[in-house]
Coordinates of C-alpha atoms and ligand atoms in Angstrom, one line a residue:
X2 CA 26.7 164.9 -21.5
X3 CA 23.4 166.8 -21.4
X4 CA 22.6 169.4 -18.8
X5 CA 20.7 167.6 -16.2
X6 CA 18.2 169.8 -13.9
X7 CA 18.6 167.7 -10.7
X8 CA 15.9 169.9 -8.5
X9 CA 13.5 168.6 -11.5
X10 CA 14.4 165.1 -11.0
X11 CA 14.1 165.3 -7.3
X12 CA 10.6 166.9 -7.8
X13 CA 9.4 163.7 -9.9
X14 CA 11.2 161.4 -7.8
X15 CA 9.2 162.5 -4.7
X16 CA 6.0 162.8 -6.4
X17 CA 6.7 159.3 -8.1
X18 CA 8.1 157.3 -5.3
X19 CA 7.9 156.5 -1.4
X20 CA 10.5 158.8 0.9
X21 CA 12.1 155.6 2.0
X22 CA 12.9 154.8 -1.9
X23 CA 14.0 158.1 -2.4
X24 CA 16.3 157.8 0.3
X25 CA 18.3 155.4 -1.4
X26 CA 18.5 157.0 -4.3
X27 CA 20.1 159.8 -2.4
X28 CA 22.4 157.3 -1.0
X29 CA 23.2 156.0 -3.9
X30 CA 24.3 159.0 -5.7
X31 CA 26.6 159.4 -2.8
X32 CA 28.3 156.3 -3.1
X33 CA 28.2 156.2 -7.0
X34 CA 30.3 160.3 -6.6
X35 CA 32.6 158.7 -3.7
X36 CA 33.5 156.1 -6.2
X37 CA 33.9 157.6 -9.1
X38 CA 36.7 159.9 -7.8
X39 CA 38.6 156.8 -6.3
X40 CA 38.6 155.1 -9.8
X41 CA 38.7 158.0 -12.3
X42 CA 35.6 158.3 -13.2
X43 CA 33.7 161.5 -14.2
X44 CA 31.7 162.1 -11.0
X45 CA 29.0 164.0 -12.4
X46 CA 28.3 161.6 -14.4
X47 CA 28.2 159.1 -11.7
X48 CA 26.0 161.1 -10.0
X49 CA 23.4 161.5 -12.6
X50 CA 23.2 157.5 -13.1
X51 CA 23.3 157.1 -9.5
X52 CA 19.7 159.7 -9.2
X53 CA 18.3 158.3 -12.2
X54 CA 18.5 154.4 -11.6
X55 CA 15.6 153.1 -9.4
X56 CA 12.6 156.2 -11.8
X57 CA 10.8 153.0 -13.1
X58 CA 10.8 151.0 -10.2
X59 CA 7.1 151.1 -8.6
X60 CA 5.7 150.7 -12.4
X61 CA 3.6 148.0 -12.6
X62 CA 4.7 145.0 -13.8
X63 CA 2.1 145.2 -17.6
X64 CA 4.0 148.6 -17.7
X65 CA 7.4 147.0 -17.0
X66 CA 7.1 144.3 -19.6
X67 CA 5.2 146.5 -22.7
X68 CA 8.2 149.5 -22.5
X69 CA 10.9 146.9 -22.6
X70 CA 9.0 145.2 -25.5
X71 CA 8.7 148.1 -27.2
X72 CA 11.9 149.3 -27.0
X73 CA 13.4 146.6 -28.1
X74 CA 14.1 143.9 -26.0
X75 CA 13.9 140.6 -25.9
X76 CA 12.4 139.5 -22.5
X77 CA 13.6 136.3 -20.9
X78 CA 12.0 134.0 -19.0
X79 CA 12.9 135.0 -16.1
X80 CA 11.9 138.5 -16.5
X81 CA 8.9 137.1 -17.8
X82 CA 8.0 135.9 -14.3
X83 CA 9.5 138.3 -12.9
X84 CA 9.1 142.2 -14.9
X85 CA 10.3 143.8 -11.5
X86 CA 13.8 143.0 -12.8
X87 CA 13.1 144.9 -16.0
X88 CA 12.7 148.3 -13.8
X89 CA 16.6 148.8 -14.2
X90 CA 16.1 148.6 -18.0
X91 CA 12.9 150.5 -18.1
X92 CA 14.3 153.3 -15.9
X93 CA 16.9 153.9 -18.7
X94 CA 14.5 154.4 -21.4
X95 CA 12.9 156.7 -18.6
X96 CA 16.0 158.6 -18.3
X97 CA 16.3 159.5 -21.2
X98 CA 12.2 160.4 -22.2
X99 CA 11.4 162.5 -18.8
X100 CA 15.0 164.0 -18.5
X101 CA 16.7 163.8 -22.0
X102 CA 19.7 162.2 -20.8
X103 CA 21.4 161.0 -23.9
X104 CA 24.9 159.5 -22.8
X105 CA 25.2 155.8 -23.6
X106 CA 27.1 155.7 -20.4
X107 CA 24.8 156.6 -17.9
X108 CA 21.9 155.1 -19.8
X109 CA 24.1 151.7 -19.8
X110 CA 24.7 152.1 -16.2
X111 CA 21.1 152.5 -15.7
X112 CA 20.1 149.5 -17.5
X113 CA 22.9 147.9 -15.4
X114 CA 22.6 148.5 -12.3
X115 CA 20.7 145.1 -11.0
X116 CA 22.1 142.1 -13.2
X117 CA 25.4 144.0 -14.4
X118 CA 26.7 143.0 -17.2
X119 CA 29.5 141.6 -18.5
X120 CA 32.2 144.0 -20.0
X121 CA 30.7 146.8 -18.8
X122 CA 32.6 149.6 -18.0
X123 CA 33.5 151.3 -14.8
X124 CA 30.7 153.7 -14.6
X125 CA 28.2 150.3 -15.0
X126 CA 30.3 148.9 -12.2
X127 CA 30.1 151.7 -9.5
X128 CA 26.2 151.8 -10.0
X129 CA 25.8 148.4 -9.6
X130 CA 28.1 148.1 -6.9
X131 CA 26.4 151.8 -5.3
X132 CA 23.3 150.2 -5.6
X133 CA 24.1 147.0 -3.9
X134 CA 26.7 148.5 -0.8
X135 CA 24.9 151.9 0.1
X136 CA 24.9 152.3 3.7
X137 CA 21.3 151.3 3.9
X138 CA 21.9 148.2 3.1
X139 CA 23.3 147.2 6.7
X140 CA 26.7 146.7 8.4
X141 CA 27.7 143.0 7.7
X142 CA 30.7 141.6 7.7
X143 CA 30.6 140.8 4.3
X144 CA 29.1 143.8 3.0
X145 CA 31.7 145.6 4.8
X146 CA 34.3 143.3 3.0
X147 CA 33.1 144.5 0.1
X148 CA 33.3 147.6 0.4
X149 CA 36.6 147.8 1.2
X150 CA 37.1 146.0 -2.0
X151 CA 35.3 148.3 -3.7
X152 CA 37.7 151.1 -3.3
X153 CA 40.7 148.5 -4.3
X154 CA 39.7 146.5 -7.3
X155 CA 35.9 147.7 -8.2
X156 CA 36.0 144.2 -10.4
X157 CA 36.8 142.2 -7.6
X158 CA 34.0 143.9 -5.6
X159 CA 31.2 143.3 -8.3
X160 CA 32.2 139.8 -8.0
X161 CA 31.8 139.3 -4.3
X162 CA 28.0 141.6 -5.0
X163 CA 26.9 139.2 -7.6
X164 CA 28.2 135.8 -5.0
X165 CA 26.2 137.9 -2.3
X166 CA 23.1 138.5 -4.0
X167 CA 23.4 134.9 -5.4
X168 CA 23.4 132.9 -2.0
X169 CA 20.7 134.9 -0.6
X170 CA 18.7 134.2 -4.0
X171 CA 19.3 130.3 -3.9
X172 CA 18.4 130.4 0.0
X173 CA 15.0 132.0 -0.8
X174 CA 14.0 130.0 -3.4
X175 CA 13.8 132.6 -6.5
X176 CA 14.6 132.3 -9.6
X177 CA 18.0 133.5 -11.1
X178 CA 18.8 135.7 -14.3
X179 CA 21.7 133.9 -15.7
X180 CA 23.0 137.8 -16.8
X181 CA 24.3 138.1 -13.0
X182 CA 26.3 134.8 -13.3
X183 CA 27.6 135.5 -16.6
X184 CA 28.6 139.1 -14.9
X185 CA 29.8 137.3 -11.9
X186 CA 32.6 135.1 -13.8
X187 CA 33.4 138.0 -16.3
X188 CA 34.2 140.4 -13.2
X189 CA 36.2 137.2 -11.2
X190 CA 38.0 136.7 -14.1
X191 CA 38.9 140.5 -14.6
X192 CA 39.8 140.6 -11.1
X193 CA 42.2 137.8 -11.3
X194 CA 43.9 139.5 -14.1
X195 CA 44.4 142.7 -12.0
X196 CA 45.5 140.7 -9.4
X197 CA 48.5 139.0 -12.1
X198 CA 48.9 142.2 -13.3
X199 CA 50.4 143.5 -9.8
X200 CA 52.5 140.2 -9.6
X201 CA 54.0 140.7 -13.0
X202 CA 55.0 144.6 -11.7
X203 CA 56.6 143.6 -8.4
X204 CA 58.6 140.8 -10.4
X205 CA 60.0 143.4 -12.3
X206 CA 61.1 145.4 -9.9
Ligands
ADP23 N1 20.2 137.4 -10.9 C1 19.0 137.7 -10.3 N2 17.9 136.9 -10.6 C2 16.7 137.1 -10.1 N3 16.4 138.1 -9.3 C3 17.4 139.0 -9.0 C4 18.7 138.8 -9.5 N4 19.5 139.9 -9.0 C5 18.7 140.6 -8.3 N5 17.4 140.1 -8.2 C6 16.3 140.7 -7.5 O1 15.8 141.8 -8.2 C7 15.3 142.7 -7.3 C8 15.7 144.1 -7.6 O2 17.1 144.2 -7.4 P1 17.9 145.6 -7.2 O3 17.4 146.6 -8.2 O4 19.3 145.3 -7.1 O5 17.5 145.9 -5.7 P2 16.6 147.0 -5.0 O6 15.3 146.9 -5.7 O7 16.6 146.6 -3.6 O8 17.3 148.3 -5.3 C9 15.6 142.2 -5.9 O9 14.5 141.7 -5.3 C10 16.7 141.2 -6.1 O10 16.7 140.1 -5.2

């Protein structure tokens, strides 16, 4: 993992993007630490993903769309009609051009952080789940639930994100990224399996 000078970061972030933004980032890199040391994760490295995530999210959408095409990626449909969702994506190629971050990790988590993905690994899950359960997101009753679960099984927790951020998207009307349903039944099936796991122990006992 590179050397990453987080005063310079913070410097572009608040010449780049509104205080209120910023304050979730801060947020986030919060959580993303707190949950990296309950699921033995390098937390520096959580960190870094956690400040980096949201760099390429007030780029306009042309911008959005001709960085991911050029990088690369194939754009589908629904990022098509909507590039905002390619900011996650875009902020990782960001990452790694303004601050030379060059771990696949972080960059992965980047990318990750709004759709997931499926078998990503636990760094891609805290972001996503940091993201999604930062304390600026409200006090629900189910975001609460899930954060509880996200100190118990972080699978289980992305899961329960992705059915959250689902409903609301059906209620609204929008469009959906299949990615986020094929993360939702990858992490409900991992979940599931921990849950067996735990069964299979106690039997033994
Ligand atoms: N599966 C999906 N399909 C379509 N839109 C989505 C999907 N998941 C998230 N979004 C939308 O993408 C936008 C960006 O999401 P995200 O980066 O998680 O949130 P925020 O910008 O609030 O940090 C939000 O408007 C969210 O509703």
């Amino acid at each position: 993992m590179n050397f990453l000078d987080r005063d310079r970061v913070l410097t572009w972030l608040y010449d780049h993007l509104p205080q209120r933004r910023v304050d979730h980032i801060l947020r986030v890199e919060q959580v993303a630490e707190d949950l990296a040391l309950v699921h033995g994760v390098d937390p520096e490295k959580s960190r870094q993903a956690g400040l980096l995530h949201d760099l390429a999210k007030f780029y306009p959408p042309d911008t959005l769309l001709s960085t991911a095409r050029q990088q690369g990626h194939r754009i589908h449909p629904v990022e098509q009609a909507h590039p905002h969702l390619l900011h996650a994506w875009v902020s990782a190629v960001e990452a790694n051009r303004l601050f030379g971050v060059e771990s696949p990790e972080i960059l992965a988590a980047i990318r990750n952080h709004t759709l997931g993905c499926p078998g990503m690994d636990a760094l891609s899950g805290i972001i996503f789940l940091a993201d999604a359960l930062e304390p600026g997101r409200g006090e629900g009753a189910k975001l609460n639930q899930i954060r509880a679960w996200s100190q118990q099984n972080w699978h289980k927790a992305v899961w329960k994100t992705c059915d959250h951020t689902l409903k609301q998207l059906l209620k609204a009307g929008q469009m959906i990224h299949p990615q986020m349903l094929e993360t939702r039944n990858w992490a409900m099936a991992q979940a599931k399996l921990k849950k067996d796991d735990k069964l299979e122990s106690l039997d033994r006992l």
